[in-house]
Tab-separated table of C-alpha atoms and ligand atoms in Angstrom:
chain	number	residue	atom	x	y	z
I	1	MET	CA	9.649	-40.851	23.858
I	2	THR	CA	7.571	-38.500	21.730
I	3	ASP	CA	4.531	-38.692	24.018
I	4	ASN	CA	6.873	-38.117	26.828
I	5	LEU	CA	8.138	-34.877	25.283
I	6	SER	CA	4.654	-33.639	24.524
I	7	ALA	CA	3.452	-34.456	28.038
I	8	LYS	CA	6.467	-32.741	29.576
I	9	ASP	CA	5.897	-29.721	27.368
I	10	LYS	CA	2.296	-29.470	28.469
I	11	ARG	CA	3.141	-29.632	32.143
I	12	SER	CA	6.300	-27.512	32.140
I	13	LEU	CA	6.962	-25.171	29.239
I	14	PHE	CA	5.611	-21.627	29.118
I	15	HIS	CA	5.695	-20.878	25.366
I	16	ALA	CA	6.594	-17.463	23.992
I	17	VAL	CA	3.942	-15.623	21.946
I	18	SER	CA	1.571	-18.607	21.927
I	19	SER	CA	-2.021	-19.308	22.845
I	20	ILE	CA	-1.910	-21.269	26.097
I	21	ALA	CA	-5.273	-22.865	25.251
I	22	ASP	CA	-4.303	-23.864	21.698
I	23	THR	CA	-0.932	-25.281	22.729
I	24	ALA	CA	-2.595	-27.274	25.504
I	25	SER	CA	-5.053	-28.838	23.058
I	26	SER	CA	-2.857	-29.323	19.992
I	27	GLY	CA	0.441	-30.013	21.773
I	28	PRO	CA	3.751	-28.477	20.755
I	29	PHE	CA	5.219	-28.569	17.238
I	30	VAL	CA	8.609	-30.071	17.997
I	31	LEU	CA	11.526	-29.972	15.577
I	32	SER	CA	14.426	-32.308	16.131
I	33	HIS	CA	17.040	-31.364	13.533
I	34	GLY	CA	17.834	-29.201	10.538
I	35	LYS	CA	20.207	-29.060	7.598
I	36	GLY	CA	20.395	-26.307	4.992
I	37	SER	CA	16.850	-25.091	4.368
I	38	THR	CA	15.133	-28.222	5.679
I	39	VAL	CA	14.012	-29.006	9.200
I	40	THR	CA	12.696	-32.322	10.497
I	41	ASP	CA	10.079	-32.784	13.169
I	42	GLU	CA	10.100	-35.294	15.999
I	43	HIS	CA	8.155	-37.780	13.835
I	44	GLY	CA	10.779	-37.652	11.082
I	45	ARG	CA	8.740	-35.452	8.742
I	46	ASP	CA	10.675	-32.907	6.637
I	47	TYR	CA	9.653	-29.308	6.011
I	48	ILE	CA	11.218	-26.651	3.817
I	49	ASP	CA	11.646	-23.820	6.280
I	50	MET	CA	10.376	-20.848	4.298
I	51	GLY	CA	10.530	-18.731	7.454
I	52	ALA	CA	14.217	-19.356	8.235
I	53	GLY	CA	13.095	-19.857	11.842
I	54	LEU	CA	11.953	-16.344	12.713
I	55	TRP	CA	13.580	-14.620	9.689
I	56	CYS	CA	16.959	-15.451	11.126
I	57	VAL	CA	18.687	-18.649	9.901
I	58	ASN	CA	20.213	-16.891	6.899
I	59	ILE	CA	23.083	-19.312	6.221
I	60	GLY	CA	20.869	-22.360	6.764
I	61	TYR	CA	20.894	-24.963	9.520
I	62	GLY	CA	23.653	-27.245	10.667
I	63	ARG	CA	26.900	-25.651	9.491
I	64	ASP	CA	29.853	-27.462	11.036
I	65	GLU	CA	32.123	-24.417	10.799
I	66	VAL	CA	29.896	-22.488	13.197
I	67	ALA	CA	29.491	-25.460	15.532
I	68	ASP	CA	33.285	-25.842	15.612
I	69	ALA	CA	33.845	-22.125	16.259
I	70	VAL	CA	31.348	-22.233	19.127
I	71	ALA	CA	32.980	-25.334	20.617
I	72	GLN	CA	36.443	-23.832	20.305
I	73	ALA	CA	35.399	-20.501	21.867
I	74	THR	CA	33.620	-22.307	24.685
I	75	ARG	CA	36.760	-24.263	25.510
I	76	GLN	CA	39.013	-21.239	25.296
I	77	LEU	CA	37.043	-18.650	27.308
I	78	SER	CA	33.466	-19.629	28.018
I	79	PHE	CA	32.572	-16.214	29.422
I	80	GLN	CA	33.861	-12.696	29.602
I	81	HIS	CA	31.844	-9.513	30.110
I	82	LEU	CA	32.431	-5.941	28.920
I	83	PHE	CA	31.808	-4.112	32.209
I	84	GLY	CA	34.357	-1.655	33.592
I	85	GLY	CA	36.461	-1.667	30.425
I	86	ALA	CA	36.871	-5.474	30.297
I	87	ALA	CA	36.734	-7.341	26.974
I	88	SER	CA	37.550	-10.534	25.091
I	89	ALA	CA	39.209	-11.036	21.717
I	90	PRO	CA	36.016	-12.238	19.940
I	91	ALA	CA	34.052	-9.168	21.112
I	92	ILE	CA	36.772	-6.776	19.971
I	93	GLU	CA	37.298	-8.554	16.649
I	94	LEU	CA	33.600	-8.669	15.916
I	95	ALA	CA	32.986	-4.999	16.771
I	96	ASP	CA	35.825	-3.975	14.490
I	97	ARG	CA	34.724	-6.228	11.635
I	98	LEU	CA	31.082	-5.247	11.934
I	99	LEU	CA	31.864	-1.555	11.910
I	100	THR	CA	34.016	-1.877	8.811
I	101	LEU	CA	31.439	-4.086	7.096
I	102	PHE	CA	28.562	-1.767	7.899
I	103	ARG	CA	30.431	1.391	6.934
I	104	GLU	CA	31.371	-0.103	3.583
I	105	ARG	CA	28.337	-2.187	2.688
I	106	ALA	CA	25.724	0.254	3.960
I	107	ASN	CA	27.473	3.370	2.686
I	108	ALA	CA	27.519	4.646	6.260
I	109	PRO	CA	31.003	5.961	7.071
I	110	HIS	CA	29.536	7.974	9.936
I	111	MET	CA	28.969	4.944	12.175
I	112	ALA	CA	31.294	5.066	15.169
I	113	ARG	CA	30.971	2.241	17.723
I	114	VAL	CA	29.264	-1.111	18.324
I	115	PHE	CA	27.372	-2.005	21.512
I	116	PHE	CA	26.408	-5.662	22.027
I	117	GLY	CA	23.307	-7.261	23.542
I	118	SER	CA	21.542	-10.590	23.185
I	119	SER	CA	18.306	-9.887	21.305
I	120	GLY	CA	16.607	-7.520	18.911
I	121	SER	CA	14.408	-6.352	21.757
I	122	ASP	CA	17.235	-5.420	24.076
I	123	ALA	CA	18.993	-3.669	21.176
I	124	ASN	CA	15.963	-1.428	20.768
I	125	ASP	CA	15.842	-0.753	24.503
I	126	THR	CA	19.531	0.117	24.342
I	127	ALA	CA	18.942	2.521	21.458
I	128	TYR	CA	16.014	4.083	23.318
I	129	LYS	CA	18.167	4.754	26.368
I	130	MET	CA	20.959	6.149	24.178
I	131	VAL	CA	18.478	8.548	22.585
I	132	LEU	CA	17.328	9.802	26.000
I	133	HIS	CA	20.896	10.027	27.294
I	134	TYR	CA	22.035	11.981	24.231
I	135	HIS	CA	19.327	14.587	24.607
I	136	ASN	CA	20.017	14.959	28.316
I	137	LEU	CA	23.702	15.498	27.581
I	138	ILE	CA	23.129	18.142	24.917
I	139	GLY	CA	20.838	20.088	27.245
I	140	LYS	CA	17.549	19.249	25.547
I	141	PRO	CA	15.851	17.166	28.263
I	142	GLN	CA	12.405	18.051	26.909
I	143	LYS	CA	13.184	16.192	23.647
I	144	LYS	CA	11.999	12.756	24.791
I	145	LYS	CA	9.057	11.491	22.728
I	146	VAL	CA	9.686	8.925	20.049
I	147	ILE	CA	7.669	8.198	16.940
I	148	SER	CA	7.243	4.710	15.557
I	149	ARG	CA	4.708	3.256	13.112
I	150	HIS	CA	1.501	1.246	13.444
I	151	GLY	CA	2.376	-2.308	12.493
I	152	ALA	CA	6.028	-1.885	13.438
I	153	TYR	CA	7.747	-4.726	15.252
I	154	HIS	CA	10.715	-3.773	17.407
I	155	GLY	CA	10.533	-6.527	20.017
I	156	LEU	CA	8.624	-7.149	23.219
I	157	THR	CA	10.553	-5.804	26.200
I	158	TYR	CA	8.858	-2.771	27.712
I	159	ALA	CA	10.468	-0.009	25.652
I	160	ALA	CA	10.845	-2.077	22.477
I	161	GLY	CA	7.344	-3.479	22.928
I	162	SER	CA	6.023	0.070	23.180
I	163	LEU	CA	7.773	0.961	19.924
I	164	THR	CA	6.093	-2.076	18.387
I	165	GLY	CA	2.876	-0.852	16.811
I	166	ILE	CA	0.707	-3.977	16.941
I	167	PRO	CA	-2.113	-3.811	19.516
I	168	ALA	CA	-2.152	-7.580	20.124
I	169	TYR	CA	1.245	-7.230	21.809
I	170	HIS	CA	0.084	-4.277	23.931
I	171	LYS	CA	-3.321	-5.037	25.266
I	172	ALA	CA	-2.406	-7.299	28.202
I	173	PHE	CA	0.452	-5.155	29.437
I	174	ASP	CA	-0.668	-1.507	29.679
I	175	MET	CA	1.432	-0.593	26.667
I	176	PRO	CA	2.612	1.432	24.842
I	177	ALA	CA	4.564	3.393	27.433
I	178	HIS	CA	3.976	7.106	27.784
I	179	GLY	CA	5.876	9.130	25.203
I	180	VAL	CA	5.739	6.626	22.341
I	181	LEU	CA	3.626	7.758	19.379
I	182	HIS	CA	2.694	5.819	16.259
I	183	VAL	CA	2.010	7.101	12.747
I	184	ASP	CA	0.563	5.075	9.892
I	185	ALA	CA	2.487	2.273	8.221
I	186	PRO	CA	3.325	3.167	4.618
I	187	HIS	CA	1.357	0.211	3.283
I	188	TYR	CA	0.491	1.274	-0.248
I	189	TYR	CA	-1.682	-1.735	-1.122
I	190	ARG	CA	-4.008	-1.203	1.846
I	191	GLY	CA	-3.558	2.497	2.570
I	192	ALA	CA	-3.683	4.187	-0.849
I	193	MET	CA	-6.784	6.123	-1.859
I	194	ALA	CA	-8.436	5.343	-5.195
I	195	GLY	CA	-6.131	6.379	-8.026
I	196	GLU	CA	-3.363	7.561	-5.694
I	197	SER	CA	0.129	6.941	-7.078
I	198	GLU	CA	2.806	5.335	-4.924
I	199	ALA	CA	4.737	8.607	-4.794
I	200	ASP	CA	1.630	10.582	-3.778
I	201	PHE	CA	0.828	8.008	-1.115
I	202	ALA	CA	4.380	8.248	0.236
I	203	ALA	CA	4.111	12.043	0.313
I	204	ARG	CA	0.846	11.737	2.252
I	205	MET	CA	2.527	9.437	4.800
I	206	VAL	CA	5.362	11.931	5.188
I	207	ALA	CA	2.848	14.764	5.592
I	208	GLN	CA	1.143	12.785	8.361
I	209	LEU	CA	4.482	12.455	10.130
I	210	ARG	CA	5.083	16.196	9.693
I	211	ASP	CA	1.648	16.979	11.155
I	212	THR	CA	2.344	14.713	14.132
I	213	ILE	CA	5.693	16.377	14.784
I	214	GLU	CA	4.147	19.846	14.531
I	215	ARG	CA	1.170	18.949	16.706
I	216	GLU	CA	3.376	17.486	19.450
I	217	GLY	CA	6.027	20.195	19.098
I	218	PRO	CA	9.328	19.393	17.369
I	219	GLU	CA	11.190	20.422	20.525
I	220	THR	CA	9.653	17.377	22.281
I	221	ILE	CA	10.440	14.737	19.630
I	222	ALA	CA	13.671	12.824	20.223
I	223	ALA	CA	13.697	10.106	17.580
I	224	PHE	CA	11.913	8.306	14.767
I	225	TRP	CA	12.111	4.510	14.604
I	226	ALA	CA	11.720	2.383	11.473
I	227	GLU	CA	12.434	-1.011	9.978
I	228	PRO	CA	13.693	-0.398	6.412
I	229	VAL	CA	11.169	-3.020	5.283
I	230	MET	CA	8.447	-3.664	7.875
I	231	GLY	CA	8.570	-7.370	8.681
I	232	THR	CA	6.124	-8.760	11.204
I	233	GLY	CA	3.704	-5.932	10.321
I	234	GLY	CA	3.159	-7.538	6.922
I	235	VAL	CA	6.350	-7.320	4.826
I	236	ILE	CA	5.902	-3.737	3.713
I	237	PRO	CA	8.684	-2.316	1.532
I	238	PRO	CA	8.870	1.493	1.687
I	239	PRO	CA	6.946	3.201	-1.098
I	240	GLN	CA	8.946	5.235	-3.554
I	241	GLY	CA	10.178	8.509	-2.000
I	242	TYR	CA	9.055	7.638	1.536
I	243	PHE	CA	12.385	7.543	3.355
I	244	GLU	CA	13.687	10.500	1.386
I	245	GLY	CA	10.791	12.605	2.649
I	246	VAL	CA	11.003	11.218	6.176
I	247	GLN	CA	14.723	11.902	6.453
I	248	GLN	CA	14.336	15.475	5.216
I	249	LEU	CA	11.729	16.056	7.904
I	250	LEU	CA	13.898	14.523	10.634
I	251	ALA	CA	16.878	16.670	9.625
I	252	GLN	CA	14.704	19.768	9.571
I	253	HIS	CA	13.512	19.165	13.139
I	254	ASP	CA	16.719	17.781	14.578
I	255	ILE	CA	15.175	14.362	15.260
I	256	LEU	CA	17.342	11.250	15.533
I	257	PHE	CA	16.709	8.304	13.199
I	258	VAL	CA	16.949	4.738	14.512
I	259	ALA	CA	16.941	2.040	11.825
I	260	ASP	CA	15.877	-1.378	13.084
I	261	GLU	CA	17.708	-3.775	10.776
I	262	VAL	CA	17.091	-6.835	12.925
I	263	ILE	CA	15.457	-8.579	9.947
I	264	THR	CA	16.796	-6.589	7.000
I	265	GLY	CA	20.461	-6.805	8.039
I	266	PHE	CA	22.823	-9.347	6.499
I	267	GLY	CA	21.387	-9.767	3.045
I	268	ARG	CA	17.700	-10.374	3.604
I	269	THR	CA	16.519	-7.662	1.177
I	270	GLY	CA	19.089	-8.510	-1.510
I	271	GLU	CA	21.757	-6.083	-0.320
I	272	TRP	CA	23.884	-6.430	2.766
I	273	PHE	CA	21.871	-3.850	4.708
I	274	GLY	CA	18.578	-2.015	4.248
I	275	THR	CA	20.441	1.167	5.188
I	276	GLY	CA	22.420	0.926	1.945
I	277	ARG	CA	19.559	-0.359	-0.152
I	278	TYR	CA	17.211	2.504	0.791
I	279	ASP	CA	19.853	5.200	1.147
I	280	LEU	CA	19.254	5.734	4.863
I	281	LYS	CA	21.436	7.868	7.124
I	282	PRO	CA	20.519	6.552	10.575
I	283	ASP	CA	22.036	7.732	13.856
I	284	ILE	CA	21.648	4.262	15.367
I	285	VAL	CA	21.249	0.874	13.659
I	286	ASN	CA	20.117	-2.303	15.376
I	287	LEU	CA	21.182	-5.737	14.175
I	288	ALA	CA	20.470	-9.248	15.501
I	289	LYS	CA	19.068	-12.434	13.864
I	290	GLY	CA	21.289	-12.736	10.741
I	291	LEU	CA	24.292	-11.473	12.727
I	292	THR	CA	24.796	-15.038	13.957
I	293	SER	CA	22.215	-16.668	11.656
I	294	ALA	CA	20.639	-17.466	15.048
I	295	TYR	CA	23.332	-19.996	15.943
I	296	GLN	CA	23.776	-17.971	19.144
I	297	PRO	CA	21.771	-15.082	20.636
I	298	LEU	CA	23.486	-11.790	19.850
I	299	SER	CA	22.490	-8.250	18.911
I	300	ALA	CA	24.488	-5.191	17.963
I	301	THR	CA	23.589	-1.531	18.271
I	302	ILE	CA	25.780	0.557	15.989
I	303	VAL	CA	26.021	4.168	17.079
I	304	GLY	CA	26.740	7.037	14.717
I	305	ASP	CA	29.293	9.739	15.403
I	306	ARG	CA	26.675	12.387	16.159
I	307	ILE	CA	25.737	10.493	19.332
I	308	TRP	CA	29.109	8.900	20.024
I	309	ASP	CA	30.945	12.249	19.954
I	310	VAL	CA	28.590	13.661	22.572
I	311	LEU	CA	28.864	10.587	24.832
I	312	GLU	CA	32.634	10.543	24.497
I	313	GLY	CA	32.982	14.286	25.068
I	314	ALA	CA	30.805	14.212	28.180
I	315	SER	CA	32.293	11.063	29.670
I	316	ALA	CA	34.942	12.495	31.984
I	317	GLN	CA	32.431	14.801	33.573
I	318	HIS	CA	29.309	12.631	33.409
I	319	GLY	CA	30.809	9.367	34.630
I	320	ALA	CA	30.297	5.833	33.351
I	321	PHE	CA	27.726	4.819	30.741
I	322	MET	CA	25.510	2.847	33.131
I	323	HIS	CA	23.877	0.444	30.711
I	324	GLY	CA	24.748	-3.072	29.596
I	325	PHE	CA	24.106	-6.732	30.209
I	326	THR	CA	25.955	-9.712	31.647
I	327	TYR	CA	25.979	-11.192	28.161
I	328	SER	CA	26.966	-8.024	26.246
I	329	GLY	CA	29.734	-9.170	23.923
I	330	HIS	CA	29.564	-12.798	25.099
I	331	PRO	CA	32.720	-14.337	23.597
I	332	VAL	CA	31.023	-17.527	22.392
I	333	CYS	CA	28.241	-15.602	20.656
I	334	CYS	CA	30.763	-13.225	19.070
I	335	ALA	CA	32.828	-16.199	17.868
I	336	ALA	CA	29.677	-17.627	16.266
I	337	ALA	CA	29.050	-14.293	14.499
I	338	LEU	CA	32.631	-14.210	13.205
I	339	ALA	CA	32.255	-17.739	11.804
I	340	VAL	CA	28.935	-16.810	10.183
I	341	LEU	CA	30.467	-13.695	8.612
I	342	ASP	CA	33.309	-15.853	7.261
I	343	ILE	CA	30.729	-18.049	5.538
I	344	MET	CA	28.658	-15.109	4.298
I	345	GLU	CA	31.721	-13.482	2.734
I	346	SER	CA	33.663	-16.493	1.449
I	347	GLU	CA	30.531	-18.009	-0.146
I	348	SER	CA	29.181	-14.651	-1.407
I	349	ILE	CA	25.838	-15.543	0.119
I	350	VAL	CA	24.257	-12.133	-0.447
I	351	ASP	CA	25.047	-11.932	-4.172
I	352	PRO	CA	22.231	-14.158	-5.517
I	353	VAL	CA	19.569	-13.056	-3.003
I	354	ALA	CA	17.998	-10.371	-5.215
I	355	ALA	CA	17.643	-12.805	-8.124
I	356	LYS	CA	16.230	-15.528	-5.866
I	357	GLY	CA	13.758	-13.008	-4.485
I	358	GLU	CA	12.641	-12.087	-8.011
I	359	ARG	CA	12.227	-15.755	-8.859
I	360	LEU	CA	10.154	-16.334	-5.717
I	361	LEU	CA	7.908	-13.324	-6.395
I	362	ALA	CA	7.409	-14.082	-10.082
I	363	SER	CA	6.648	-17.779	-9.497
I	364	LEU	CA	4.213	-17.053	-6.683
I	365	LYS	CA	2.393	-14.481	-8.815
I	366	GLN	CA	2.143	-16.966	-11.641
I	367	ARG	CA	1.170	-19.934	-9.496
I	368	LEU	CA	-1.412	-18.054	-7.367
I	369	LYS	CA	-2.893	-15.825	-10.050
I	370	ASP	CA	-6.245	-17.659	-10.021
I	371	HIS	CA	-6.524	-17.938	-6.263
I	372	PRO	CA	-9.645	-15.905	-5.456
I	373	PHE	CA	-8.459	-14.726	-2.037
I	374	VAL	CA	-4.945	-13.579	-2.817
I	375	GLY	CA	-5.013	-9.792	-2.784
I	376	ASP	CA	-1.360	-8.871	-3.079
I	377	ILE	CA	2.054	-10.498	-3.444
I	378	ARG	CA	5.019	-8.262	-2.687
I	379	GLY	CA	8.481	-8.295	-1.223
I	380	ALA	CA	12.072	-7.179	-1.128
I	381	GLY	CA	14.746	-9.802	-1.717
I	382	LEU	CA	13.935	-12.963	0.207
I	383	MET	CA	11.290	-11.273	2.317
I	384	VAL	CA	7.930	-11.878	0.691
I	385	ALA	CA	4.258	-11.407	1.633
I	386	ILE	CA	1.123	-13.042	0.317
I	387	GLU	CA	-1.869	-11.063	1.558
I	388	TYR	CA	-5.283	-12.778	1.793
I	389	LEU	CA	-8.654	-11.041	1.688
I	390	ALA	CA	-12.234	-12.291	1.781
I	391	ASP	CA	-12.871	-9.929	-1.140
I	392	PRO	CA	-9.793	-8.536	-2.851
I	393	ALA	CA	-11.934	-6.219	-5.010
I	394	THR	CA	-13.217	-4.282	-1.997
I	395	LYS	CA	-10.290	-5.234	0.279
I	396	ARG	CA	-12.674	-6.772	2.787
I	397	ASP	CA	-10.943	-8.892	5.423
I	398	PHE	CA	-11.931	-12.362	6.554
I	399	ALA	CA	-13.877	-12.440	9.808
I	400	GLY	CA	-11.406	-12.536	12.686
I	401	MET	CA	-8.560	-12.071	10.182
I	402	ALA	CA	-8.356	-15.857	10.072
I	403	GLY	CA	-8.007	-16.620	6.349
I	404	HIS	CA	-4.232	-16.469	6.160
I	405	LYS	CA	-3.889	-18.599	9.295
I	406	ILE	CA	-5.966	-21.328	7.647
I	407	VAL	CA	-3.718	-21.156	4.585
I	408	ALA	CA	-0.540	-21.381	6.688
I	409	ALA	CA	-1.881	-24.511	8.434
I	410	HIS	CA	-2.565	-26.229	5.084
I	411	VAL	CA	0.806	-25.151	3.733
I	412	ARG	CA	2.444	-26.818	6.725
I	413	GLU	CA	0.534	-29.989	5.920
I	414	GLU	CA	2.221	-29.842	2.499
I	415	GLY	CA	5.636	-29.721	4.165
I	416	VAL	CA	6.425	-25.994	4.049
I	417	LEU	CA	6.778	-23.641	7.000
I	418	SER	CA	5.434	-20.141	6.368
I	419	ARG	CA	4.370	-17.588	8.964
I	420	ALA	CA	0.865	-16.257	9.525
I	421	LEU	CA	1.578	-12.683	10.646
I	422	PRO	CA	-0.277	-10.951	13.471
I	423	TRP	CA	-1.247	-7.566	12.012
I	424	MET	CA	-1.918	-7.825	8.295
I	425	PRO	CA	-3.557	-11.012	6.901
I	426	VAL	CA	-0.273	-12.104	5.425
I	427	THR	CA	1.636	-15.350	5.221
I	428	SER	CA	5.286	-14.424	4.958
I	429	LEU	CA	8.042	-16.329	3.200
I	430	SER	CA	11.644	-15.586	4.173
I	431	PRO	CA	13.720	-18.715	3.516
I	432	PRO	CA	17.379	-19.175	4.366
I	433	LEU	CA	19.376	-17.047	1.917
I	434	VAL	CA	21.196	-20.197	0.814
I	435	ILE	CA	18.062	-21.920	-0.458
I	436	ALA	CA	18.704	-23.593	-3.828
I	437	ASP	CA	16.525	-22.717	-6.828
I	438	ALA	CA	15.169	-26.270	-6.972
I	439	GLU	CA	14.158	-26.103	-3.291
I	440	LEU	CA	12.566	-22.722	-3.874
I	441	ASP	CA	10.528	-24.112	-6.783
I	442	GLU	CA	9.479	-27.125	-4.725
I	443	ALA	CA	8.448	-24.879	-1.827
I	444	ILE	CA	6.367	-22.669	-4.151
I	445	GLU	CA	4.631	-25.709	-5.609
I	446	ARG	CA	3.815	-27.066	-2.171
I	447	TYR	CA	2.744	-23.632	-0.939
I	448	ALA	CA	0.339	-23.274	-3.860
I	449	LYS	CA	-1.110	-26.725	-3.188
I	450	GLY	CA	-1.662	-25.789	0.454
I	451	ALA	CA	-3.314	-22.496	-0.528
I	452	GLU	CA	-5.615	-24.407	-2.918
I	453	ARG	CA	-6.425	-27.014	-0.304
I	454	ALA	CA	-7.487	-24.190	2.031
I	455	LEU	CA	-10.125	-22.942	-0.443
I	456	PRO	CA	-13.160	-24.837	0.927
I	457	GLN	CA	-12.514	-23.367	4.373
I	458	LEU	CA	-12.163	-19.856	2.984
I	459	GLU	CA	-15.282	-19.772	0.812
O	1	PLP	N1	13.182	-5.825	15.546
O	1	PLP	C1	12.673	-6.460	14.487
O	1	PLP	C2	12.586	-5.738	13.183
O	1	PLP	C3	12.257	-7.785	14.581
O	1	PLP	O1	11.718	-8.410	13.531
O	1	PLP	C4	12.396	-8.447	15.815
O	1	PLP	C5	11.983	-9.857	15.958
O	1	PLP	O2	11.350	-10.438	15.111
O	1	PLP	C6	12.895	-7.732	16.915
O	1	PLP	C7	13.291	-6.429	16.729
O	1	PLP	C8	12.995	-8.373	18.247
O	1	PLP	O3	13.985	-9.324	18.277
O	1	PLP	P1	14.042	-10.410	19.454
O	1	PLP	O4	12.883	-11.317	19.268
O	1	PLP	O5	15.388	-11.064	19.242
O	1	PLP	O6	13.980	-9.679	20.737
């Protein structure tokens, strides 16, 4: 049966973001089931999933309540779209609940409407088109360039992939698209000059953004895009004062701010939303992943009143908003999100996340303090990075940036799933938010064993 699956995979499945050659030689890594924070592979071997899938299974695997809600919604109305003013009860209920939740929990009373898609990528494409549309409507058609950051990850469709600031995702596809600019990631550990304080480093990053805006001409810059904590780029929390400076600059030059909360939304950083945690005032916020804990594909683009008021005011004259997808507001996906939010709220799942994150960070620092290749351990809530260097003293990288990948492979051998990230030499840990302290401790112990076992290959 197993050989059968592997053989079928090799002859049929085109894997996402995978080396075709490596997958052909090693075969697929096939999981068969999951419960809580543990997943089991096709051979019956358990792993603690310290990645929560792709930073998304926040409430853990296998919750019956969500399965039941999905089954019930499927039986009741298995599909309904939102085109031409149509809707379904789950889409309406979820939009209303999400707006209230976000306004309250993110201290963002200015958010006005919710637009649904199916993925983080399409949410960023949606936001991009809204930004262009807004500037056309207010008579500033020359304001079209957008600024993102090197190392950013906003998805892989053409617009979102262009906003992504990681060359590995660009090089095959003639990306980034014209009009997308990237400034430096505010990565203090790697980017700071000798003796530079975090606040001075943040001010230098803001000054670089200011210089870019002035060089390009503020009248041409439509929007700035940022993850509150950069995820795939290496788990990079914003240095002290960074977003304050950035937001002042954006306000000064009348530039929209799009916050990509696809990872940070729904408790990941220890608060419900990164927008609240970092005191952001975005014009658009994108959510996905934790919105349904990945039980169903769903994204939400929340639009602030500055943009909504213009779209609404222009509607009678302009005509329909000609953007959306067959699956926008899919009733089964929205029902899954409602069931997940019920669990998140009734079980107060976000409350202990900050403390669990502290425990994870402190234990890792203690357990890995003698590892010669660990350069930095950092994080925000249950979003943690362990950065590996060939020489931490000089911050010299391993040849081919391979060190952290070797560690991640050994860690998997120990029964823990971590992620080897594609831009910084980081293994990331982002477990389900429901992970128990005992599981967390066990995962740290196994992780440390894997990192030690990797030593001969790193030296
Ligand atoms: N934005 C961020 C911050 C992400 O981390 C991701 C995915 O990891 C995306 C967008 C893209 O989401 P998706 O893979 O659902 O298109």
